[in-house]
Amino acid sequence: MTPMASEAASNNGLRGSWWEPLPLILPASLLTWCMVQLAGYIKDDAYISYRYAHHLADGHGMVYNLGEKVEGYTNFLWIVLCAPAFWFGADPVVWSKVLGAGCALGALITTFYASRWLNGGRPSPFNYVAPILLACSSSVALWAMSGMAPCLMLFAGTAAVYFTWRAVDDERALHFALAGVAMSVAALTRPEGHMFVIVGGLAAGISVLRHRRLPRNVWWMVGIAGAVLVPYHAWRVLYFGDLLPNTYYVKAAAGPEVYKEGLKELGELLAFNLNWLIGILALFAVFPGKRRGQRLMAVLLCAFFMLYLVKIGRDEMKWHRLFLPVLGLYVVAAAEGMR
């Protein structure tokens, strides 16, 4: 296939027929209904973010107590996104719930386009499996309404991998730029979001090994991620005096008891919402076929986050919010396994 033909096929994989996204109204409506049912839920940890956001909006900086520079959060970008609520005099709880709902619906749409692209841009009922599975997830609906950042991680993580796939395939500057933006959003939202930056770098590196050349336009991804994350971490070190957030030291413990609790957490994750069945379907996605490398990447990322859950032990918050960064990839892999 010539480069022009390849790019044309790639463009068709994104645009396609105008009617194809219309059935997404059904899973989007289901997810919206579930979020409305849980609209009264708010996690008390959200008030940590609100307090930081309030002080930031008032010009006191990123502090919980005035004059004390302690990085007692792990969701920098979420705090920044909540700060305008205080500028406009809006209710920060409602503001954060609207943000969470928007991120959840954005992730749902992204899983559709990821499934469609893995299928070569062709219409198929299987393209809608991942959005339906995501809409049925209690975790997504609950954490969208929690006032916290898990659904932003879900959206950013899914988008980062999807645009990395497209960028490495067609080498368009737009897709590399969008991959750089999405992985930067993920890394700014939570520390584990840096894994998506690493994945983007590995994907580019594998492309170099396969084609014996640097992908065209890859500097858009590298430049955006570098321009965002290098100054961000430099500011953190200068402002807080430590490369690692204060909350890291709480989760840095290791040992048999931690791993025992982590394995228990993993078992509960797999038992929740029939995630064990989704996982079995996802394993079939590694079988030989079109774009097997991308499908394998999704499965490996999900496995990595499962190991991460084991490493940190139990999460005191319910319904497995720490797996949400790759839940979109989990359901996409399951859809591919079914296909």
CSV table of C-alpha atoms in Angstrom, one decimal:
chain,number,residue,atom,x,y,z
A,1,MET,CA,0.0,0.0,0.0
A,2,THR,CA,1.4,3.4,-1.0
A,3,PRO,CA,1.7,6.1,1.8
A,4,MET,CA,-1.2,8.1,0.2
A,5,ALA,CA,-3.4,5.0,0.1
A,6,SER,CA,-2.5,4.1,3.7
A,7,GLU,CA,-3.3,7.6,4.9
A,8,ALA,CA,-6.6,7.5,3.0
A,9,ALA,CA,-7.5,4.2,4.7
A,10,SER,CA,-6.6,5.6,8.0
A,11,ASN,CA,-8.7,8.7,7.5
A,12,ASN,CA,-11.7,6.5,6.6
A,13,GLY,CA,-11.1,4.6,9.8
A,14,LEU,CA,-11.7,7.8,11.7
A,15,ARG,CA,-14.6,9.3,9.7
A,16,GLY,CA,-16.6,6.5,8.2
A,17,SER,CA,-20.4,6.8,7.7
A,18,TRP,CA,-22.2,9.6,9.5
A,19,TRP,CA,-24.7,7.2,11.1
A,20,GLU,CA,-22.3,4.8,12.8
A,21,PRO,CA,-21.9,6.8,16.1
A,22,LEU,CA,-25.7,7.2,16.4
A,23,PRO,CA,-26.3,3.9,18.3
A,24,LEU,CA,-24.0,5.2,21.0
A,25,ILE,CA,-27.0,7.2,22.2
A,26,LEU,CA,-28.2,4.0,23.8
A,27,PRO,CA,-25.2,3.2,26.0
A,28,ALA,CA,-24.6,6.9,26.6
A,29,SER,CA,-28.2,7.2,27.9
A,30,LEU,CA,-27.8,4.1,30.0
A,31,LEU,CA,-24.6,5.5,31.6
A,32,THR,CA,-26.2,8.9,32.1
A,33,TRP,CA,-29.2,7.2,33.9
A,34,CYS,CA,-26.8,5.3,36.1
A,35,MET,CA,-24.9,8.5,37.0
A,36,VAL,CA,-28.2,10.2,37.8
A,37,GLN,CA,-29.1,7.4,40.2
A,38,LEU,CA,-25.8,7.9,42.0
A,39,ALA,CA,-25.8,11.7,41.8
A,40,GLY,CA,-26.1,11.9,45.6
A,41,TYR,CA,-22.8,10.1,46.2
A,42,ILE,CA,-19.7,12.2,47.1
A,43,LYS,CA,-16.5,10.9,48.4
A,44,ASP,CA,-15.1,12.8,51.4
A,45,ASP,CA,-11.6,12.9,49.9
A,46,ALA,CA,-13.0,15.2,47.2
A,47,TYR,CA,-13.0,18.0,49.8
A,48,ILE,CA,-9.2,17.8,49.9
A,49,SER,CA,-9.2,18.7,46.2
A,50,TYR,CA,-11.8,21.5,46.8
A,51,ARG,CA,-9.7,23.0,49.6
A,52,TYR,CA,-6.6,23.1,47.4
A,53,ALA,CA,-8.7,24.4,44.5
A,54,HIS,CA,-10.2,27.1,46.7
A,55,HIS,CA,-6.8,28.3,47.9
A,56,LEU,CA,-5.5,28.2,44.4
A,57,ALA,CA,-8.4,30.2,43.1
A,58,ASP,CA,-7.9,32.8,45.8
A,59,GLY,CA,-4.2,33.2,44.9
A,60,HIS,CA,-2.7,31.4,47.9
A,61,GLY,CA,-1.1,28.7,45.7
A,62,MET,CA,-1.3,24.9,46.0
A,63,VAL,CA,-1.7,24.6,49.7
A,64,TYR,CA,-4.1,22.8,52.0
A,65,ASN,CA,-3.3,25.1,55.0
A,66,LEU,CA,-2.2,28.6,54.3
A,67,GLY,CA,1.5,28.9,54.4
A,68,GLU,CA,2.2,25.1,54.4
A,69,LYS,CA,3.5,23.8,51.1
A,70,VAL,CA,2.7,20.1,51.4
A,71,GLU,CA,1.8,18.0,48.3
A,72,GLY,CA,-1.0,16.2,50.0
A,73,TYR,CA,-2.8,15.3,46.8
A,74,THR,CA,-2.2,13.0,43.8
A,75,ASN,CA,-4.6,14.8,41.3
A,76,PHE,CA,-3.0,18.0,40.3
A,77,LEU,CA,-4.9,18.6,37.1
A,78,TRP,CA,-8.3,17.8,38.8
A,79,ILE,CA,-7.6,20.5,41.3
A,80,VAL,CA,-6.8,23.0,38.6
A,81,LEU,CA,-10.0,22.0,36.7
A,82,CYS,CA,-12.0,22.5,39.9
A,83,ALA,CA,-10.5,26.0,40.7
A,84,PRO,CA,-12.7,27.9,38.2
A,85,ALA,CA,-15.8,26.9,40.2
A,86,PHE,CA,-14.6,29.2,42.9
A,87,TRP,CA,-13.9,32.0,40.5
A,88,PHE,CA,-17.4,31.8,39.1
A,89,GLY,CA,-19.1,31.3,42.4
A,90,ALA,CA,-20.4,27.8,41.3
A,91,ASP,CA,-21.0,24.9,43.6
A,92,PRO,CA,-17.7,22.9,43.4
A,93,VAL,CA,-19.5,19.6,44.1
A,94,VAL,CA,-21.9,20.1,41.1
A,95,TRP,CA,-19.0,21.4,39.0
A,96,SER,CA,-16.9,18.3,39.7
A,97,LYS,CA,-19.8,16.0,39.1
A,98,VAL,CA,-20.4,17.6,35.7
A,99,LEU,CA,-16.7,17.2,34.9
A,100,GLY,CA,-16.8,13.6,35.9
A,101,ALA,CA,-19.9,12.8,33.8
A,102,GLY,CA,-18.3,14.5,30.8
A,103,CYS,CA,-15.1,12.4,31.1
A,104,ALA,CA,-17.1,9.2,31.5
A,105,LEU,CA,-19.1,9.9,28.4
A,106,GLY,CA,-15.9,10.9,26.5
A,107,ALA,CA,-14.3,7.6,27.4
A,108,LEU,CA,-17.4,5.7,26.2
A,109,ILE,CA,-17.1,7.4,22.8
A,110,THR,CA,-13.4,6.8,22.6
A,111,THR,CA,-13.8,3.1,23.2
A,112,PHE,CA,-16.1,2.9,20.2
A,113,TYR,CA,-13.6,4.6,17.9
A,114,ALA,CA,-10.8,2.4,19.3
A,115,SER,CA,-12.8,-0.7,18.6
A,116,ARG,CA,-13.7,0.6,15.2
A,117,TRP,CA,-10.1,1.4,14.3
A,118,LEU,CA,-8.9,-2.1,15.5
A,119,ASN,CA,-11.5,-3.5,13.0
A,120,GLY,CA,-9.9,-1.6,10.2
A,121,GLY,CA,-12.6,1.2,10.2
A,122,ARG,CA,-15.3,-1.2,9.1
A,123,PRO,CA,-18.9,-1.1,10.5
A,124,SER,CA,-19.6,-4.0,12.8
A,125,PRO,CA,-21.9,-4.8,15.8
A,126,PHE,CA,-18.7,-5.6,17.8
A,127,ASN,CA,-17.7,-1.9,17.6
A,128,TYR,CA,-20.5,-1.2,20.1
A,129,VAL,CA,-19.6,-3.9,22.6
A,130,ALA,CA,-16.9,-1.9,24.5
A,131,PRO,CA,-19.2,1.2,25.0
A,132,ILE,CA,-22.0,-1.0,26.2
A,133,LEU,CA,-19.7,-2.8,28.7
A,134,LEU,CA,-18.4,0.6,29.9
A,135,ALA,CA,-22.0,1.9,30.3
A,136,CYS,CA,-22.8,-1.1,32.5
A,137,SER,CA,-19.9,-0.5,34.8
A,138,SER,CA,-20.9,0.5,38.3
A,139,SER,CA,-17.4,1.8,38.9
A,140,VAL,CA,-17.7,4.3,36.1
A,141,ALA,CA,-21.1,5.7,37.2
A,142,LEU,CA,-20.1,5.9,40.8
A,143,TRP,CA,-16.7,7.6,40.4
A,144,ALA,CA,-18.1,10.0,37.8
A,145,MET,CA,-20.3,11.3,40.6
A,146,SER,CA,-17.7,11.1,43.4
A,147,GLY,CA,-16.2,14.6,42.9
A,148,MET,CA,-12.8,12.9,42.2
A,149,ALA,CA,-10.6,12.3,39.2
A,150,PRO,CA,-10.9,8.6,38.3
A,151,CYS,CA,-13.1,9.2,35.2
A,152,LEU,CA,-10.6,11.8,33.9
A,153,MET,CA,-8.0,9.1,34.2
A,154,LEU,CA,-10.3,6.7,32.4
A,155,PHE,CA,-10.8,9.2,29.5
A,156,ALA,CA,-7.2,10.3,29.3
A,157,GLY,CA,-5.8,6.8,29.5
A,158,THR,CA,-8.1,5.4,26.8
A,159,ALA,CA,-7.5,8.4,24.5
A,160,ALA,CA,-3.7,8.2,25.0
A,161,VAL,CA,-3.5,4.6,23.9
A,162,TYR,CA,-6.0,5.1,21.0
A,163,PHE,CA,-4.2,8.1,19.6
A,164,THR,CA,-0.8,6.4,20.1
A,165,TRP,CA,-2.1,3.4,18.0
A,166,ARG,CA,-3.3,5.7,15.2
A,167,ALA,CA,-0.1,7.9,15.3
A,168,VAL,CA,2.3,5.0,15.0
A,169,ASP,CA,0.2,3.5,12.2
A,170,ASP,CA,-0.4,6.5,10.0
A,171,GLU,CA,2.4,8.9,11.3
A,172,ARG,CA,0.1,11.9,11.1
A,173,ALA,CA,1.1,15.0,13.1
A,174,LEU,CA,-2.4,15.4,14.4
A,175,HIS,CA,-2.5,11.9,16.0
A,176,PHE,CA,0.9,12.3,17.5
A,177,ALA,CA,-0.1,15.7,18.9
A,178,LEU,CA,-3.4,14.3,20.4
A,179,ALA,CA,-1.4,11.3,21.9
A,180,GLY,CA,1.0,13.8,23.5
A,181,VAL,CA,-1.9,15.9,24.9
A,182,ALA,CA,-3.8,12.8,26.2
A,183,MET,CA,-0.7,11.2,27.9
A,184,SER,CA,0.2,14.6,29.4
A,185,VAL,CA,-3.4,14.9,30.8
A,186,ALA,CA,-3.1,11.4,32.3
A,187,ALA,CA,0.3,12.1,33.9
A,188,LEU,CA,-0.9,15.5,35.3
A,189,THR,CA,-4.0,13.8,36.8
A,190,ARG,CA,-2.3,11.0,38.7
A,191,PRO,CA,1.2,9.7,39.1
A,192,GLU,CA,0.4,6.3,37.5
A,193,GLY,CA,-0.7,8.3,34.4
A,194,HIS,CA,3.0,8.5,33.6
A,195,MET,CA,2.7,4.8,32.5
A,196,PHE,CA,0.9,6.1,29.4
A,197,VAL,CA,3.9,8.3,28.6
A,198,ILE,CA,6.1,5.3,28.8
A,199,VAL,CA,3.8,3.3,26.6
A,200,GLY,CA,3.8,6.0,24.0
A,201,GLY,CA,7.6,6.0,24.0
A,202,LEU,CA,7.8,2.2,23.8
A,203,ALA,CA,5.4,2.2,20.9
A,204,ALA,CA,7.5,4.7,19.0
A,205,GLY,CA,10.6,2.7,19.9
A,206,ILE,CA,9.1,-0.5,18.6
A,207,SER,CA,8.2,1.3,15.4
A,208,VAL,CA,11.8,2.4,15.0
A,209,LEU,CA,13.0,-1.2,15.4
A,210,ARG,CA,10.4,-2.5,12.9
A,211,HIS,CA,10.9,0.2,10.2
A,212,ARG,CA,14.5,1.1,10.9
A,213,ARG,CA,13.6,4.8,11.0
A,214,LEU,CA,12.1,7.3,13.4
A,215,PRO,CA,8.3,7.7,12.8
A,216,ARG,CA,7.5,10.9,10.9
A,217,ASN,CA,6.0,13.6,13.1
A,218,VAL,CA,6.8,11.7,16.3
A,219,TRP,CA,8.3,15.0,17.7
A,220,TRP,CA,4.8,16.4,18.1
A,221,MET,CA,4.1,13.7,20.7
A,222,VAL,CA,7.6,14.0,22.3
A,223,GLY,CA,7.5,17.8,22.2
A,224,ILE,CA,4.1,18.3,23.8
A,225,ALA,CA,4.7,15.7,26.5
A,226,GLY,CA,8.1,17.2,27.3
A,227,ALA,CA,6.9,20.8,27.2
A,228,VAL,CA,4.2,20.0,29.7
A,229,LEU,CA,5.8,17.5,32.1
A,230,VAL,CA,9.3,18.7,32.4
A,231,PRO,CA,8.3,22.2,33.7
A,232,TYR,CA,5.6,20.6,35.8
A,233,HIS,CA,8.0,18.4,37.7
A,234,ALA,CA,10.6,21.1,37.9
A,235,TRP,CA,7.9,23.3,39.5
A,236,ARG,CA,6.9,20.5,41.9
A,237,VAL,CA,10.5,20.0,43.2
A,238,LEU,CA,11.0,23.8,43.6
A,239,TYR,CA,7.6,24.4,45.2
A,240,PHE,CA,7.3,21.3,47.5
A,241,GLY,CA,11.0,20.4,47.8
A,242,ASP,CA,10.5,16.7,46.9
A,243,LEU,CA,10.2,14.8,43.7
A,244,LEU,CA,7.6,12.4,45.1
A,245,PRO,CA,4.2,13.5,46.5
A,246,ASN,CA,3.7,13.2,50.2
A,247,THR,CA,1.0,10.6,49.7
A,248,TYR,CA,3.6,8.3,47.9
A,249,TYR,CA,5.2,7.4,51.2
A,250,VAL,CA,1.9,6.1,52.5
A,251,LYS,CA,1.7,3.5,49.7
A,252,ALA,CA,5.4,2.7,49.5
A,253,ALA,CA,5.2,-0.1,52.0
A,254,ALA,CA,6.0,-3.7,50.8
A,255,GLY,CA,6.0,-7.1,52.2
A,256,PRO,CA,3.9,-10.3,52.4
A,257,GLU,CA,1.0,-8.7,54.2
A,258,VAL,CA,0.7,-5.9,51.6
A,259,TYR,CA,0.8,-8.4,48.7
A,260,LYS,CA,-1.7,-10.6,50.5
A,261,GLU,CA,-4.1,-7.7,50.8
A,262,GLY,CA,-3.3,-6.7,47.2
A,263,LEU,CA,-4.2,-10.2,45.9
A,264,LYS,CA,-7.4,-10.0,47.8
A,265,GLU,CA,-8.2,-6.7,46.2
A,266,LEU,CA,-7.4,-8.2,42.8
A,267,GLY,CA,-9.8,-11.1,43.4
A,268,GLU,CA,-12.5,-8.6,44.4
A,269,LEU,CA,-11.9,-6.6,41.3
A,270,LEU,CA,-12.4,-9.7,39.1
A,271,ALA,CA,-15.5,-10.7,40.9
A,272,PHE,CA,-17.0,-7.3,40.6
A,273,ASN,CA,-19.4,-6.5,37.6
A,274,LEU,CA,-18.4,-9.9,36.0
A,275,ASN,CA,-14.9,-8.5,35.4
A,276,TRP,CA,-13.6,-12.1,35.4
A,277,LEU,CA,-15.7,-12.8,32.3
A,278,ILE,CA,-14.5,-9.6,30.6
A,279,GLY,CA,-11.0,-10.6,31.4
A,280,ILE,CA,-11.4,-14.1,29.8
A,281,LEU,CA,-12.8,-12.5,26.6
A,282,ALA,CA,-9.9,-10.0,26.6
A,283,LEU,CA,-7.4,-12.8,26.6
A,284,PHE,CA,-8.7,-13.9,23.2
A,285,ALA,CA,-7.7,-10.5,21.9
A,286,VAL,CA,-4.0,-11.7,21.8
A,287,PHE,CA,-4.8,-14.4,19.2
A,288,PRO,CA,-3.2,-13.8,15.7
A,289,GLY,CA,-5.0,-11.4,13.5
A,290,LYS,CA,-5.2,-7.8,12.3
A,291,ARG,CA,-3.4,-5.3,14.6
A,292,ARG,CA,-2.5,-8.0,17.1
A,293,GLY,CA,0.3,-5.8,18.5
A,294,GLN,CA,-2.1,-3.1,19.5
A,295,ARG,CA,-4.5,-5.6,21.0
A,296,LEU,CA,-1.6,-7.2,22.9
A,297,MET,CA,-0.6,-3.7,24.2
A,298,ALA,CA,-4.1,-3.2,25.7
A,299,VAL,CA,-4.0,-6.6,27.4
A,300,LEU,CA,-0.5,-6.0,28.8
A,301,LEU,CA,-1.5,-2.6,30.2
A,302,CYS,CA,-4.5,-4.1,31.9
A,303,ALA,CA,-2.2,-6.8,33.4
A,304,PHE,CA,0.3,-4.2,34.6
A,305,PHE,CA,-2.4,-2.2,36.5
A,306,MET,CA,-3.6,-5.5,38.1
A,307,LEU,CA,-0.1,-6.0,39.3
A,308,TYR,CA,0.0,-2.4,40.5
A,309,LEU,CA,-3.1,-3.1,42.6
A,310,VAL,CA,-1.3,-6.1,44.2
A,311,LYS,CA,1.8,-4.0,44.8
A,312,ILE,CA,0.0,-1.2,46.7
A,313,GLY,CA,-2.3,-3.5,48.7
A,314,ARG,CA,-5.9,-2.6,49.4
A,315,ASP,CA,-7.5,0.6,48.4
A,316,GLU,CA,-9.7,2.0,51.1
A,317,MET,CA,-12.2,3.4,48.5
A,318,LYS,CA,-14.8,1.1,47.0
A,319,TRP,CA,-15.5,-0.2,43.5
A,320,HIS,CA,-12.0,-0.3,42.3
A,321,ARG,CA,-11.3,3.2,41.2
A,322,LEU,CA,-7.6,2.5,40.7
A,323,PHE,CA,-8.3,0.2,37.8
A,324,LEU,CA,-10.3,2.8,35.9
A,325,PRO,CA,-7.3,4.2,33.9
A,326,VAL,CA,-7.3,1.0,31.9
A,327,LEU,CA,-10.9,0.0,32.2
A,328,GLY,CA,-11.6,1.4,28.7
A,329,LEU,CA,-8.8,-0.7,27.3
A,330,TYR,CA,-10.1,-3.7,29.2
A,331,VAL,CA,-13.5,-3.6,27.6
A,332,VAL,CA,-12.0,-2.8,24.1
A,333,ALA,CA,-9.8,-5.9,24.5
A,334,ALA,CA,-12.9,-7.9,25.5
A,335,ALA,CA,-14.8,-6.7,22.4
A,336,GLU,CA,-11.8,-7.7,20.2
A,337,GLY,CA,-11.8,-11.1,21.9
A,338,MET,CA,-15.5,-11.6,21.1
A,339,ARG,CA,-14.9,-10.4,17.5
